[in-house]
Amino acid sequence: MSKQELVVLGQDAEGCCPTLLSAPLDEDQAAELAPVFKALGDPVRLRLLSMIASREGGEICVCDLTPAFDLSQPTISHHLKLLKQAGLITSERRGTWVYYRLLPEKTDRLAAILARPDSASPLPRDKQVGAAS
């Protein structure tokens, strides 16, 4: 892992491993991460990413993504472009079709940033996302 990647993860070069919950991001780190979270902030893009990530074989053709949505092909392509610009996916053109793959190094970095220092124990029910108050 490069020194720059360690900084994005909130780590120093000696291997200390603070997360978002144990050390605040500096301005540069926040500016680098914001576009990624913005890309994930749209329900269509989040569904697209999950469809790509969960596909057996690790990749999926755009021809298999488009029918899952009540959106035009150009709109789906726009959402995929934003996910690609955020560094979450990559693509490869094969003839007429484009195939998409998850970039696990980016999603793994996001997971590491968001991890709780003691992630072995689950959040209490009242602290879980979507839990009734």
Short mmCIF file of C-alpha atoms in Angstrom, two decimals:
data_model
loop_
_atom_site.label_atom_id
_atom_site.label_comp_id
_atom_site.label_asym_id
_atom_site.label_seq_id
_atom_site.Cartn_x
_atom_site.Cartn_y
_atom_site.Cartn_z
CA MET A 1 0.00 0.00 0.00
CA SER A 2 1.40 3.39 -0.93
CA LYS A 3 2.03 6.19 1.55
CA GLN A 4 -0.74 8.22 -0.14
CA GLU A 5 -3.22 5.34 0.28
CA LEU A 6 -2.28 5.11 3.94
CA VAL A 7 -3.04 8.80 4.35
CA VAL A 8 -6.46 8.35 2.70
CA LEU A 9 -7.14 5.52 5.12
CA GLY A 10 -6.14 7.73 8.03
CA GLN A 11 -3.06 5.65 8.67
CA ASP A 12 0.53 6.68 9.05
CA ALA A 13 3.41 4.93 7.32
CA GLU A 14 4.24 2.99 10.52
CA GLY A 15 0.98 1.05 10.26
CA CYS A 16 -1.16 2.62 12.96
CA CYS A 17 -4.71 2.09 11.76
CA PRO A 18 -7.17 4.77 12.89
CA THR A 19 -10.51 4.85 11.13
CA LEU A 20 -13.01 7.63 10.50
CA LEU A 21 -14.43 6.93 13.95
CA SER A 22 -11.10 7.19 15.74
CA ALA A 23 -9.37 10.08 13.92
CA PRO A 24 -10.87 13.06 12.08
CA LEU A 25 -10.23 13.45 8.36
CA ASP A 26 -8.19 16.42 7.29
CA GLU A 27 -9.41 18.78 4.57
CA ASP A 28 -7.60 16.98 1.73
CA GLN A 29 -8.85 13.55 2.80
CA ALA A 30 -12.43 14.81 3.01
CA ALA A 31 -12.15 16.45 -0.41
CA GLU A 32 -10.88 13.20 -1.91
CA LEU A 33 -13.57 11.04 -0.34
CA ALA A 34 -16.57 13.35 -0.88
CA PRO A 35 -17.02 12.55 -4.61
CA VAL A 36 -17.01 8.83 -3.84
CA PHE A 37 -19.72 9.19 -1.22
CA LYS A 38 -21.63 11.54 -3.51
CA ALA A 39 -21.55 8.87 -6.22
CA LEU A 40 -22.92 6.35 -3.72
CA GLY A 41 -25.60 8.78 -2.52
CA ASP A 42 -27.94 8.09 -5.44
CA PRO A 43 -30.24 5.03 -5.18
CA VAL A 44 -29.79 4.12 -8.85
CA ARG A 45 -26.00 4.24 -8.60
CA LEU A 46 -26.05 2.27 -5.37
CA ARG A 47 -28.20 -0.41 -7.02
CA LEU A 48 -25.93 -0.46 -10.09
CA LEU A 49 -22.87 -0.88 -7.89
CA SER A 50 -24.52 -3.72 -5.97
CA MET A 51 -25.55 -5.44 -9.21
CA ILE A 52 -21.99 -5.21 -10.52
CA ALA A 53 -20.40 -6.31 -7.23
CA SER A 54 -22.69 -9.28 -6.72
CA ARG A 55 -22.52 -10.62 -10.26
CA GLU A 56 -21.08 -14.12 -10.50
CA GLY A 57 -17.81 -13.95 -12.40
CA GLY A 58 -17.15 -10.40 -11.22
CA GLU A 59 -18.43 -8.50 -14.24
CA ILE A 60 -21.67 -7.62 -15.95
CA CYS A 61 -22.64 -6.34 -19.38
CA VAL A 62 -24.45 -3.02 -19.61
CA CYS A 63 -27.06 -4.94 -21.61
CA ASP A 64 -27.90 -6.82 -18.39
CA LEU A 65 -28.01 -3.68 -16.23
CA THR A 66 -30.32 -1.48 -18.30
CA PRO A 67 -33.45 -3.71 -18.19
CA ALA A 68 -33.41 -3.69 -14.37
CA PHE A 69 -34.37 0.00 -14.33
CA ASP A 70 -37.22 2.07 -15.69
CA LEU A 71 -34.64 4.49 -17.13
CA SER A 72 -33.24 5.13 -20.56
CA GLN A 73 -29.94 3.60 -21.63
CA PRO A 74 -28.24 7.05 -21.75
CA THR A 75 -29.32 7.69 -18.14
CA ILE A 76 -27.90 4.34 -17.02
CA SER A 77 -24.69 5.13 -18.89
CA HIS A 78 -24.48 8.49 -17.11
CA HIS A 79 -24.82 6.82 -13.70
CA LEU A 80 -22.16 4.25 -14.65
CA LYS A 81 -19.86 7.05 -15.80
CA LEU A 82 -20.17 8.73 -12.38
CA LEU A 83 -19.37 5.48 -10.58
CA LYS A 84 -16.37 5.06 -12.85
CA GLN A 85 -15.19 8.64 -12.25
CA ALA A 86 -15.44 8.00 -8.51
CA GLY A 87 -13.07 5.05 -8.97
CA LEU A 88 -15.59 2.44 -7.84
CA ILE A 89 -15.86 0.52 -11.12
CA THR A 90 -13.95 -0.02 -14.32
CA SER A 91 -15.15 -0.97 -17.77
CA GLU A 92 -14.03 -2.78 -20.89
CA ARG A 93 -15.58 -2.51 -24.33
CA ARG A 94 -16.03 -5.79 -26.19
CA GLY A 95 -17.51 -5.19 -29.60
CA THR A 96 -20.85 -3.46 -29.14
CA TRP A 97 -21.14 -4.00 -25.39
CA VAL A 98 -19.38 -2.58 -22.36
CA TYR A 99 -18.68 -4.81 -19.37
CA TYR A 100 -18.31 -3.39 -15.86
CA ARG A 101 -16.32 -4.66 -12.88
CA LEU A 102 -16.04 -3.51 -9.30
CA LEU A 103 -12.70 -2.10 -8.16
CA PRO A 104 -12.44 -3.88 -4.80
CA GLU A 105 -9.40 -1.90 -3.70
CA LYS A 106 -11.57 1.25 -3.58
CA THR A 107 -14.51 -0.38 -1.80
CA ASP A 108 -12.11 -2.09 0.62
CA ARG A 109 -10.56 1.32 1.40
CA LEU A 110 -14.02 2.77 2.04
CA ALA A 111 -14.86 -0.15 4.30
CA ALA A 112 -11.62 0.36 6.23
CA ILE A 113 -12.31 4.07 6.65
CA LEU A 114 -15.81 3.40 7.96
CA ALA A 115 -14.88 0.44 10.16
CA ARG A 116 -15.36 0.75 13.86
CA PRO A 117 -12.17 0.10 15.84
CA ASP A 118 -13.88 -2.89 17.48
CA SER A 119 -15.91 -4.04 14.49
CA ALA A 120 -16.34 -7.56 15.86
CA SER A 121 -19.30 -6.49 17.98
CA PRO A 122 -22.44 -5.37 16.15
CA LEU A 123 -24.07 -2.01 16.77
CA PRO A 124 -26.83 -2.05 19.38
CA ARG A 125 -30.29 -2.24 17.75
CA ASP A 126 -31.06 1.42 18.58
CA LYS A 127 -27.85 2.55 16.79
CA GLN A 128 -28.43 0.61 13.54
CA VAL A 129 -29.30 2.46 10.34
CA GLY A 130 -33.05 2.58 9.90
CA ALA A 131 -33.81 1.44 13.45
CA ALA A 132 -37.04 2.79 14.86
CA SER A 133 -36.58 5.34 17.61
#
